[in-house]
mmCIF file of C-alpha atoms and ligand atoms in Angstrom:
data_model
loop_
_atom_site.group_PDB
_atom_site.id
_atom_site.type_symbol
_atom_site.label_atom_id
_atom_site.label_comp_id
_atom_site.label_asym_id
_atom_site.label_seq_id
_atom_site.Cartn_x
_atom_site.Cartn_y
_atom_site.Cartn_z
ATOM 1 C CA MET A 70 168.444 9.270 17.485
ATOM 2 C CA LEU A 71 170.667 6.440 15.986
ATOM 3 C CA VAL A 72 174.585 5.938 16.538
ATOM 4 C CA CYS A 73 177.333 4.699 14.655
ATOM 5 C CA SER A 74 179.203 2.486 16.007
ATOM 6 C CA ARG A 75 182.451 3.096 13.889
ATOM 7 C CA CYS A 76 182.702 7.178 14.493
ATOM 8 C CA GLY A 77 179.778 7.770 16.759
ATOM 9 C CA ARG A 78 178.269 10.449 14.599
ATOM 10 C CA GLU A 79 174.686 10.301 15.643
ATOM 11 C CA TYR A 80 171.223 10.060 13.615
ATOM 12 C CA PRO A 81 167.522 11.018 13.591
ATOM 13 C CA GLU A 82 165.501 8.162 13.746
ATOM 14 C CA THR A 83 164.726 6.954 9.717
ATOM 15 C CA PHE A 84 165.245 3.920 8.029
ATOM 16 C CA ARG A 85 168.949 3.753 7.223
ATOM 17 C CA LEU A 86 171.010 1.064 7.161
ATOM 18 C CA THR A 87 174.998 3.139 7.482
ATOM 19 C CA CYS A 88 176.788 5.832 8.581
ATOM 20 C CA ASP A 89 178.225 7.923 5.710
ATOM 21 C CA CYS A 90 181.477 6.414 7.845
ATOM 22 C CA GLY A 91 180.160 2.970 6.619
ATOM 23 C CA GLY A 92 179.916 2.098 10.421
ATOM 24 C CA THR A 93 176.957 0.455 11.152
ATOM 25 C CA PHE A 94 174.104 1.901 13.895
ATOM 26 C CA LEU A 95 172.870 0.885 16.999
ATOM 27 C CA VAL A 96 169.201 2.968 18.224
ATOM 28 C CA GLU A 97 170.508 4.074 21.063
ATOM 29 C CA ARG A 98 167.489 5.690 23.558
ATOM 30 C CA GLU A 99 166.542 5.822 27.331
ATOM 31 C CA TYR A 100 164.453 3.441 28.826
ATOM 32 C CA TYR A 101 163.297 3.022 32.708
ATOM 33 C CA ASP A 102 161.723 0.998 34.697
ATOM 34 C CA PHE A 103 161.190 -2.313 32.906
ATOM 35 C CA PHE A 104 158.240 -4.209 34.447
ATOM 36 C CA GLY A 105 156.289 -0.562 34.821
ATOM 37 C CA ASN A 106 156.224 -0.204 31.282
ATOM 38 C CA LEU A 107 154.750 -3.443 30.004
ATOM 39 C CA LEU A 108 151.940 -4.203 28.144
ATOM 40 C CA PRO A 109 149.421 -6.238 29.183
ATOM 41 C CA TYR A 110 150.031 -8.515 25.438
ATOM 42 C CA LEU A 111 150.284 -12.252 25.915
ATOM 43 C CA ASP A 112 152.860 -11.720 22.525
ATOM 44 C CA MET A 113 155.996 -9.390 21.818
ATOM 45 C CA ARG A 114 153.239 -6.856 21.765
ATOM 46 C CA ARG A 115 154.335 -6.869 25.617
ATOM 47 C CA TYR A 116 157.828 -5.331 25.262
ATOM 48 C CA LEU A 117 156.653 -1.784 22.480
ATOM 49 C CA ASN A 118 157.443 0.771 25.357
ATOM 50 C CA PHE A 119 161.055 -0.522 24.765
ATOM 51 C CA ILE A 120 160.499 -0.791 21.085
ATOM 52 C CA PRO A 121 161.422 3.213 18.880
ATOM 53 C CA ILE A 122 158.600 2.669 16.218
ATOM 54 C CA GLY A 123 154.486 4.327 17.500
ATOM 55 C CA GLY A 124 152.123 2.683 18.244
ATOM 56 C CA ASN A 125 150.228 4.351 14.646
ATOM 57 C CA TYR A 126 151.748 1.713 12.588
ATOM 58 C CA LEU A 127 152.076 -2.011 13.565
ATOM 59 C CA PRO A 128 152.176 -5.185 11.749
ATOM 60 C CA PRO A 129 149.059 -7.784 11.676
ATOM 61 C CA ALA A 130 151.666 -10.003 12.233
ATOM 62 C CA ILE A 131 152.696 -10.456 15.423
ATOM 63 C CA PRO A 132 155.847 -12.620 16.249
ATOM 64 C CA ALA A 133 155.219 -14.963 19.978
ATOM 65 C CA ILE A 134 156.468 -15.082 23.271
ATOM 66 C CA THR A 135 158.879 -18.683 23.760
ATOM 67 C CA PRO A 136 158.623 -20.964 26.204
ATOM 68 C CA VAL A 137 161.777 -22.340 27.713
ATOM 69 C CA GLY A 138 162.323 -25.890 28.243
ATOM 70 C CA ALA A 139 164.738 -26.654 31.849
ATOM 71 C CA LEU A 140 166.985 -29.660 31.283
ATOM 72 C CA GLN A 141 169.835 -30.938 33.781
ATOM 73 C CA MET A 142 172.747 -31.493 31.779
ATOM 74 C CA GLY A 143 175.413 -32.736 33.202
ATOM 75 C CA PRO A 144 176.383 -30.664 36.472
ATOM 76 C CA VAL A 145 174.561 -27.861 34.714
ATOM 77 C CA ILE A 146 171.128 -26.715 33.691
ATOM 78 C CA ALA A 147 170.469 -25.903 29.614
ATOM 79 C CA LEU A 148 167.565 -23.465 29.116
ATOM 80 C CA PHE A 149 166.331 -24.164 25.686
ATOM 81 C CA LYS A 150 164.612 -20.582 24.697
ATOM 82 C CA LEU A 151 162.302 -22.087 21.699
ATOM 83 C CA GLU A 152 162.158 -18.941 18.889
ATOM 84 C CA TYR A 153 162.164 -21.941 16.183
ATOM 85 C CA LEU A 154 157.557 -21.486 17.529
ATOM 86 C CA GLN A 155 157.657 -18.461 15.684
ATOM 87 C CA PRO A 156 155.251 -18.403 13.124
ATOM 88 C CA SER A 157 157.597 -18.205 9.784
ATOM 89 C CA GLY A 158 159.394 -21.125 11.868
ATOM 90 C CA SER A 159 163.531 -18.771 13.338
ATOM 91 C CA PHE A 160 164.091 -16.070 15.863
ATOM 92 C CA LYS A 161 164.160 -13.587 12.645
ATOM 93 C CA ASP A 162 160.116 -13.242 12.993
ATOM 94 C CA ARG A 163 160.990 -10.623 16.128
ATOM 95 C CA GLY A 164 163.502 -8.318 13.898
ATOM 96 C CA THR A 165 161.472 -8.405 10.569
ATOM 97 C CA TYR A 166 157.950 -6.608 12.934
ATOM 98 C CA VAL A 167 160.175 -3.990 14.123
ATOM 99 C CA THR A 168 161.194 -3.646 10.715
ATOM 100 C CA VAL A 169 158.245 -3.857 8.740
ATOM 101 C CA ALA A 170 156.521 -1.856 11.609
ATOM 102 C CA LYS A 171 159.204 0.739 10.400
ATOM 103 C CA LEU A 172 159.012 0.865 6.645
ATOM 104 C CA MET A 173 155.418 1.782 7.383
ATOM 105 C CA GLU A 174 155.438 4.038 9.531
ATOM 106 C CA GLU A 175 157.622 5.420 6.939
ATOM 107 C CA GLY A 176 155.255 4.692 3.847
ATOM 108 C CA ILE A 177 157.718 2.523 1.711
ATOM 109 C CA HIS A 178 155.520 -0.032 0.184
ATOM 110 C CA GLU A 179 157.554 -2.282 -1.640
ATOM 111 C CA VAL A 180 161.506 -3.854 -0.238
ATOM 112 C CA VAL A 181 164.594 -6.170 -1.951
ATOM 113 C CA LEU A 182 166.069 -7.891 -0.002
ATOM 114 C CA ASP A 183 168.923 -10.981 -1.137
ATOM 115 C CA SER A 184 166.925 -14.290 0.718
ATOM 116 C CA SER A 185 167.042 -17.485 0.511
ATOM 117 C CA GLY A 186 167.169 -18.857 4.101
ATOM 118 C CA ASN A 187 164.539 -17.470 7.607
ATOM 119 C CA ALA A 188 165.274 -13.885 6.705
ATOM 120 C CA ALA A 189 163.331 -14.521 3.147
ATOM 121 C CA LEU A 190 160.501 -16.361 4.911
ATOM 122 C CA SER A 191 160.442 -14.136 7.579
ATOM 123 C CA MET A 192 159.820 -10.747 5.470
ATOM 124 C CA ALA A 193 157.222 -12.574 3.289
ATOM 125 C CA LEU A 194 154.902 -13.540 6.051
ATOM 126 C CA TYR A 195 155.211 -10.121 7.725
ATOM 127 C CA SER A 196 155.370 -8.130 4.500
ATOM 128 C CA LEU A 197 151.986 -10.043 3.735
ATOM 129 C CA PRO A 198 149.562 -8.503 5.431
ATOM 130 C CA ALA A 199 150.900 -5.439 5.913
ATOM 131 C CA GLY A 200 150.900 -4.656 1.973
ATOM 132 C CA ILE A 201 154.625 -4.023 1.760
ATOM 133 C CA THR A 202 155.617 -6.211 -1.614
ATOM 134 C CA ALA A 203 159.187 -7.731 -1.285
ATOM 135 C CA HIS A 204 161.208 -9.163 -4.229
ATOM 136 C CA ILE A 205 163.431 -11.839 -3.125
ATOM 137 C CA PHE A 206 167.053 -12.401 -5.161
ATOM 138 C CA VAL A 207 167.707 -16.240 -4.838
ATOM 139 C CA SER A 208 170.343 -17.860 -6.883
ATOM 140 C CA TYR A 209 169.279 -20.706 -9.527
ATOM 141 C CA ASP A 210 170.005 -24.163 -6.382
ATOM 142 C CA VAL A 211 167.599 -22.785 -3.462
ATOM 143 C CA MET A 212 165.406 -25.833 -2.031
ATOM 144 C CA LEU A 213 162.060 -25.906 -4.566
ATOM 145 C CA GLU A 214 160.321 -25.852 -0.601
ATOM 146 C CA LYS A 215 161.168 -22.695 0.321
ATOM 147 C CA LEU A 216 161.297 -21.340 -3.170
ATOM 148 C CA SER A 217 157.105 -23.001 -3.046
ATOM 149 C CA LEU A 218 156.512 -20.907 0.294
ATOM 150 C CA LEU A 219 157.720 -18.402 -0.478
ATOM 151 C CA GLN A 220 155.390 -17.549 -3.414
ATOM 152 C CA ARG A 221 152.526 -19.414 -0.730
ATOM 153 C CA LEU A 222 153.589 -15.816 0.769
ATOM 154 C CA GLY A 223 153.225 -13.688 -1.867
ATOM 155 C CA ALA A 224 156.821 -12.839 -2.065
ATOM 156 C CA VAL A 225 157.727 -11.499 -6.033
ATOM 157 C CA LEU A 226 160.840 -13.811 -6.726
ATOM 158 C CA ASN A 227 164.355 -12.920 -8.817
ATOM 159 C CA PHE A 228 167.149 -15.112 -10.027
ATOM 160 C CA VAL A 229 170.219 -14.698 -10.282
ATOM 161 C CA ASP A 230 172.947 -17.137 -11.823
ATOM 162 C CA GLY A 231 175.538 -17.264 -9.519
ATOM 163 C CA ASP A 232 176.950 -17.091 -6.121
ATOM 164 C CA ARG A 233 176.165 -15.567 -3.400
ATOM 165 C CA MET A 234 177.742 -12.080 -3.578
ATOM 166 C CA ALA A 235 176.679 -11.783 -7.167
ATOM 167 C CA VAL A 236 172.827 -12.465 -6.605
ATOM 168 C CA HIS A 237 173.557 -10.162 -3.943
ATOM 169 C CA GLU A 238 175.164 -7.344 -6.316
ATOM 170 C CA ARG A 239 172.041 -7.491 -8.433
ATOM 171 C CA ALA A 240 169.794 -7.117 -5.791
ATOM 172 C CA MET A 241 172.133 -4.079 -5.207
ATOM 173 C CA GLU A 242 170.795 -3.124 -8.397
ATOM 174 C CA PHE A 243 167.521 -3.716 -8.048
ATOM 175 C CA ALA A 244 167.504 -1.555 -5.731
ATOM 176 C CA GLU A 245 168.752 1.739 -7.086
ATOM 177 C CA ASN A 246 167.373 1.258 -10.841
ATOM 178 C CA ASN A 247 164.050 1.124 -8.708
ATOM 179 C CA GLY A 248 164.205 3.254 -6.383
ATOM 180 C CA VAL A 249 162.975 -0.453 -4.370
ATOM 181 C CA THR A 250 164.871 -0.181 -0.117
ATOM 182 C CA TYR A 251 167.040 -2.432 0.409
ATOM 183 C CA VAL A 252 167.218 -4.080 3.437
ATOM 184 C CA SER A 253 169.555 -5.787 5.103
ATOM 185 C CA HIS A 254 169.358 -7.485 8.177
ATOM 186 C CA TRP A 255 172.804 -7.679 8.681
ATOM 187 C CA LEU A 256 172.622 -4.041 8.637
ATOM 188 C CA ASN A 257 169.469 -2.844 10.352
ATOM 189 C CA PRO A 258 169.638 -1.206 13.324
ATOM 190 C CA TYR A 259 165.901 -1.729 13.529
ATOM 191 C CA PHE A 260 166.221 -5.200 13.675
ATOM 192 C CA LEU A 261 167.974 -5.767 16.289
ATOM 193 C CA GLU A 262 166.266 -4.056 18.452
ATOM 194 C CA GLY A 263 163.645 -6.973 18.014
ATOM 195 C CA THR A 264 166.022 -9.540 18.575
ATOM 196 C CA LYS A 265 166.984 -7.871 22.117
ATOM 197 C CA THR A 266 162.607 -8.689 23.563
ATOM 198 C CA THR A 267 164.725 -12.212 23.131
ATOM 199 C CA ALA A 268 166.323 -11.115 26.915
ATOM 200 C CA PHE A 269 164.030 -9.542 27.501
ATOM 201 C CA GLU A 270 161.325 -12.977 27.615
ATOM 202 C CA ALA A 271 163.908 -14.520 28.482
ATOM 203 C CA TYR A 272 164.669 -12.686 32.458
ATOM 204 C CA GLU A 273 160.706 -13.177 33.193
ATOM 205 C CA GLN A 274 161.378 -16.895 32.433
ATOM 206 C CA VAL A 275 164.458 -17.526 34.433
ATOM 207 C CA GLY A 276 166.180 -14.084 35.784
ATOM 208 C CA VAL A 277 170.001 -13.596 34.341
ATOM 209 C CA PRO A 278 171.137 -16.905 33.102
ATOM 210 C CA ASP A 279 175.000 -17.231 33.866
ATOM 211 C CA TYR A 280 176.231 -17.795 30.394
ATOM 212 C CA LEU A 281 174.013 -17.526 27.052
ATOM 213 C CA PHE A 282 175.068 -19.290 23.624
ATOM 214 C CA ALA A 283 174.202 -18.130 20.366
ATOM 215 C CA PRO A 284 174.465 -19.152 17.142
ATOM 216 C CA VAL A 285 176.854 -16.219 15.263
ATOM 217 C CA GLY A 286 177.088 -15.437 11.626
ATOM 218 C CA SER A 287 175.928 -12.479 11.163
ATOM 219 C CA GLY A 288 175.316 -11.995 14.469
ATOM 220 C CA THR A 289 171.641 -10.455 14.540
ATOM 221 C CA LEU A 290 170.970 -12.993 17.974
ATOM 222 C CA PHE A 291 174.626 -12.179 19.219
ATOM 223 C CA LEU A 292 174.631 -8.378 19.118
ATOM 224 C CA GLY A 293 169.934 -8.237 19.596
ATOM 225 C CA LEU A 294 170.387 -10.401 22.971
ATOM 226 C CA TRP A 295 173.207 -8.453 24.574
ATOM 227 C CA LYS A 296 171.008 -4.856 23.367
ATOM 228 C CA GLY A 297 168.194 -6.555 25.729
ATOM 229 C CA PHE A 298 170.694 -7.491 28.191
ATOM 230 C CA LYS A 299 172.550 -3.963 28.644
ATOM 231 C CA GLU A 300 169.259 -2.375 28.168
ATOM 232 C CA LEU A 301 168.564 -4.499 31.853
ATOM 233 C CA GLN A 302 171.283 -3.253 33.808
ATOM 234 C CA GLU A 303 170.528 0.639 32.126
ATOM 235 C CA MET A 304 167.430 0.577 34.133
ATOM 236 C CA GLY A 305 168.908 -0.806 36.600
ATOM 237 C CA GLU A 306 166.450 -3.737 37.165
ATOM 238 C CA ILE A 307 170.218 -6.267 36.355
ATOM 239 C CA ASP A 308 173.587 -5.444 37.724
ATOM 240 C CA ARG A 309 174.978 -7.963 36.143
ATOM 241 C CA LEU A 310 175.070 -9.841 32.488
ATOM 242 C CA PRO A 311 175.265 -12.728 30.906
ATOM 243 C CA THR A 312 178.341 -14.784 29.565
ATOM 244 C CA PHE A 313 178.059 -14.772 25.949
ATOM 245 C CA VAL A 314 179.890 -17.625 24.341
ATOM 246 C CA ALA A 315 179.699 -16.681 20.337
ATOM 247 C CA VAL A 316 179.489 -19.921 18.889
ATOM 248 C CA GLN A 317 180.252 -19.967 15.193
ATOM 249 C CA ALA A 318 180.576 -22.561 12.140
ATOM 250 C CA SER A 319 183.802 -24.140 11.305
ATOM 251 C CA GLY A 320 185.159 -22.719 8.349
ATOM 252 C CA TYR A 321 183.381 -19.707 8.316
ATOM 253 C CA GLU A 322 184.207 -18.673 11.527
ATOM 254 C CA SER A 323 185.346 -14.502 12.483
ATOM 255 C CA LEU A 324 185.815 -14.034 16.380
ATOM 256 C CA CYS A 325 187.544 -17.273 16.007
ATOM 257 C CA GLU A 326 190.582 -18.403 14.555
ATOM 258 C CA ARG A 327 190.104 -19.829 10.302
ATOM 259 C CA SER A 328 189.193 -23.337 10.548
ATOM 260 C CA PRO A 329 190.116 -24.858 6.853
ATOM 261 C CA ILE A 330 187.661 -27.489 6.699
ATOM 262 C CA LYS A 331 183.959 -26.132 6.249
ATOM 263 C CA ASN A 332 180.778 -27.277 8.616
ATOM 264 C CA HIS A 333 178.046 -27.092 5.987
ATOM 265 C CA LEU A 334 175.687 -28.710 8.452
ATOM 266 C CA ALA A 335 175.520 -24.989 9.889
ATOM 267 C CA ASP A 336 174.507 -23.166 6.337
ATOM 268 C CA GLY A 337 172.638 -20.824 8.402
ATOM 269 C CA ILE A 338 175.814 -19.187 9.761
ATOM 270 C CA ALA A 339 178.368 -19.750 7.375
ATOM 271 C CA ILE A 340 179.308 -15.580 7.524
ATOM 272 C CA PRO A 341 182.677 -15.595 6.984
ATOM 273 C CA GLU A 342 182.786 -11.669 6.872
ATOM 274 C CA PRO A 343 179.838 -10.141 9.086
ATOM 275 C CA PRO A 344 179.591 -6.383 9.074
ATOM 276 C CA ARG A 345 179.472 -6.024 13.097
ATOM 277 C CA LEU A 346 182.964 -7.941 13.910
ATOM 278 C CA GLY A 347 183.788 -5.217 15.824
ATOM 279 C CA GLU A 348 180.780 -4.611 18.288
ATOM 280 C CA MET A 349 180.668 -8.302 19.015
ATOM 281 C CA GLU A 350 184.380 -8.336 19.904
ATOM 282 C CA ARG A 351 183.409 -6.045 22.421
ATOM 283 C CA VAL A 352 180.599 -7.637 23.733
ATOM 284 C CA LEU A 353 182.773 -10.590 24.221
ATOM 285 C CA ASP A 354 185.688 -8.533 25.964
ATOM 286 C CA GLU A 355 183.249 -6.501 28.019
ATOM 287 C CA THR A 356 180.789 -9.549 29.067
ATOM 288 C CA GLY A 357 184.007 -12.001 29.745
ATOM 289 C CA GLY A 358 182.975 -14.414 26.725
ATOM 290 C CA ARG A 359 184.429 -16.042 24.504
ATOM 291 C CA CYS A 360 184.088 -18.328 21.023
ATOM 292 C CA VAL A 361 183.622 -21.941 20.051
ATOM 293 C CA SER A 362 184.547 -23.344 17.205
ATOM 294 C CA VAL A 363 181.937 -26.291 16.191
ATOM 295 C CA SER A 364 183.178 -29.484 13.433
ATOM 296 C CA GLU A 365 180.143 -30.617 10.995
ATOM 297 C CA ALA A 366 180.036 -34.060 13.368
ATOM 298 C CA GLU A 367 179.738 -31.821 16.874
ATOM 299 C CA THR A 368 177.028 -30.557 15.247
ATOM 300 C CA GLY A 369 174.788 -33.189 13.530
ATOM 301 C CA GLU A 370 175.720 -35.510 17.188
ATOM 302 C CA ALA A 371 173.911 -31.831 19.245
ATOM 303 C CA LEU A 372 171.171 -31.825 16.237
ATOM 304 C CA SER A 373 170.167 -36.236 16.857
ATOM 305 C CA TRP A 374 170.437 -35.320 20.641
ATOM 306 C CA LEU A 375 167.561 -32.460 19.810
ATOM 307 C CA THR A 376 165.462 -34.627 17.968
ATOM 308 C CA ARG A 377 165.260 -37.140 20.018
ATOM 309 C CA ALA A 378 164.859 -35.116 22.954
ATOM 310 C CA GLY A 379 161.534 -33.674 21.003
ATOM 311 C CA PHE A 380 163.076 -30.258 19.896
ATOM 312 C CA LEU A 381 162.456 -30.430 15.842
ATOM 313 C CA VAL A 382 165.002 -27.734 15.111
ATOM 314 C CA GLU A 383 167.801 -26.648 11.946
ATOM 315 C CA PRO A 384 171.169 -27.760 12.213
ATOM 316 C CA THR A 385 172.251 -24.598 12.513
ATOM 317 C CA SER A 386 170.182 -24.421 16.705
ATOM 318 C CA ALA A 387 172.030 -27.713 17.130
ATOM 319 C CA VAL A 388 175.943 -25.521 17.564
ATOM 320 C CA VAL A 389 174.994 -24.089 20.918
ATOM 321 C CA LEU A 390 174.589 -27.414 22.651
ATOM 322 C CA ALA A 391 177.859 -29.534 21.029
ATOM 323 C CA ALA A 392 179.471 -25.892 22.372
ATOM 324 C CA LEU A 393 178.130 -26.329 25.794
ATOM 325 C CA TRP A 394 179.291 -30.625 25.615
ATOM 326 C CA LYS A 395 182.047 -29.148 24.052
ATOM 327 C CA LEU A 396 182.827 -26.565 27.684
ATOM 328 C CA VAL A 397 181.145 -28.786 30.083
ATOM 329 C CA ASP A 398 184.181 -31.268 29.001
ATOM 330 C CA MET A 399 186.531 -28.476 29.578
ATOM 331 C CA GLY A 400 185.624 -27.754 33.016
ATOM 332 C CA GLU A 401 185.228 -24.766 31.711
ATOM 333 C CA ILE A 402 181.373 -25.139 32.870
ATOM 334 C CA PRO A 403 181.231 -23.796 36.882
ATOM 335 C CA ASP A 404 178.652 -26.911 37.690
ATOM 336 C CA GLY A 405 175.133 -25.780 38.423
ATOM 337 C CA SER A 406 175.136 -23.110 36.221
ATOM 338 C CA LYS A 407 172.176 -21.385 34.519
ATOM 339 C CA VAL A 408 172.855 -21.702 30.684
ATOM 340 C CA LEU A 409 170.595 -20.034 27.822
ATOM 341 C CA LEU A 410 170.531 -21.728 24.302
ATOM 342 C CA PRO A 411 168.614 -19.735 22.037
ATOM 343 C CA LEU A 412 167.008 -22.628 19.535
ATOM 344 C CA THR A 413 166.745 -20.332 16.849
ATOM 345 C CA GLY A 414 164.416 -22.461 13.508
ATOM 346 C CA SER A 415 162.323 -24.794 12.849
ATOM 347 C CA GLY A 416 163.456 -28.153 11.587
ATOM 348 C CA LEU A 417 159.492 -28.589 9.604
ATOM 349 C CA LYS A 418 161.148 -26.422 7.058
ATOM 350 C CA ILE A 419 164.474 -28.346 6.193
ATOM 351 C CA THR A 420 163.295 -31.689 4.262
ATOM 352 C CA GLU A 421 166.804 -32.892 2.316
ATOM 353 C CA GLY A 422 170.357 -32.665 3.089
ATOM 354 C CA ILE A 423 169.479 -34.033 6.591
HETATM 355 ZN ZN1 ZN B 238 180.547 6.584 11.192
#
């Protein structure tokens, strides 16, 4: 069932983004026997028994199981999970896969979304072979490379003259006037059902890390990781959760105190008012975690280190390393700790601005 995170009201598992009270949903189901219910696939379908979709409508494109690169970094062990190796080049493929499966299950063949970044690319890639038309609203300042990729993936592009908010409003109008389903990964509860598999995989690969650093804008990876580890705990598979560290871009903080100086490099998490803020605050409380804000200079330094180490990621992905360096310098991470750092987006899509 879907459960409202604000008022607790329960709904059936249809494709629905918000409660009548305006609150966001989590899918709640009871799972048991983690290892007994894994399926013999070498991709994300391995976890289908823990994902709330029927097996009859699975998207033809499938997210990968991503490797973990372990590196001793000063006194701690950094475990880089290479989410940027997903088919569309970002972690978002996991959430998109479950979303598209749910849309197929409900017979929805047309969606609209307002994004020009990884979310749009991912939706276009999974929609095309599934026979779903993706209407994507973007502003005129989007990079040409991204537009051309979206077009190659069959997306229907709609240009809006205005800022991010104007793009959002026009997409909503289009959805309402044409009866097309609006898909927002910020709100969509099924998206988190995909991103939670990152936790299942990491658990199989490296056990329960002591710390988990995730970039936080809308929080779709952060909350998915929490949900995955939480479900493992509820299944009796693990007895503790990692300490969650939310990493934010300076100038756009929602959990940390807002800084006056903006980090323009980490544009993937430049989301100052995420709708799931309360849920993220609860995760920090529950796991004894904290938030860390990272500047543009710190992001650039970490990005350059990652590139030289052979991790070709986009700037937003580098914030987790910058935050780790910061907390290690402050003496906040005990020696020998295992720290999971998902690297979220590929650097191959970015050809300018770095
Ligand atoms: Zn509610």
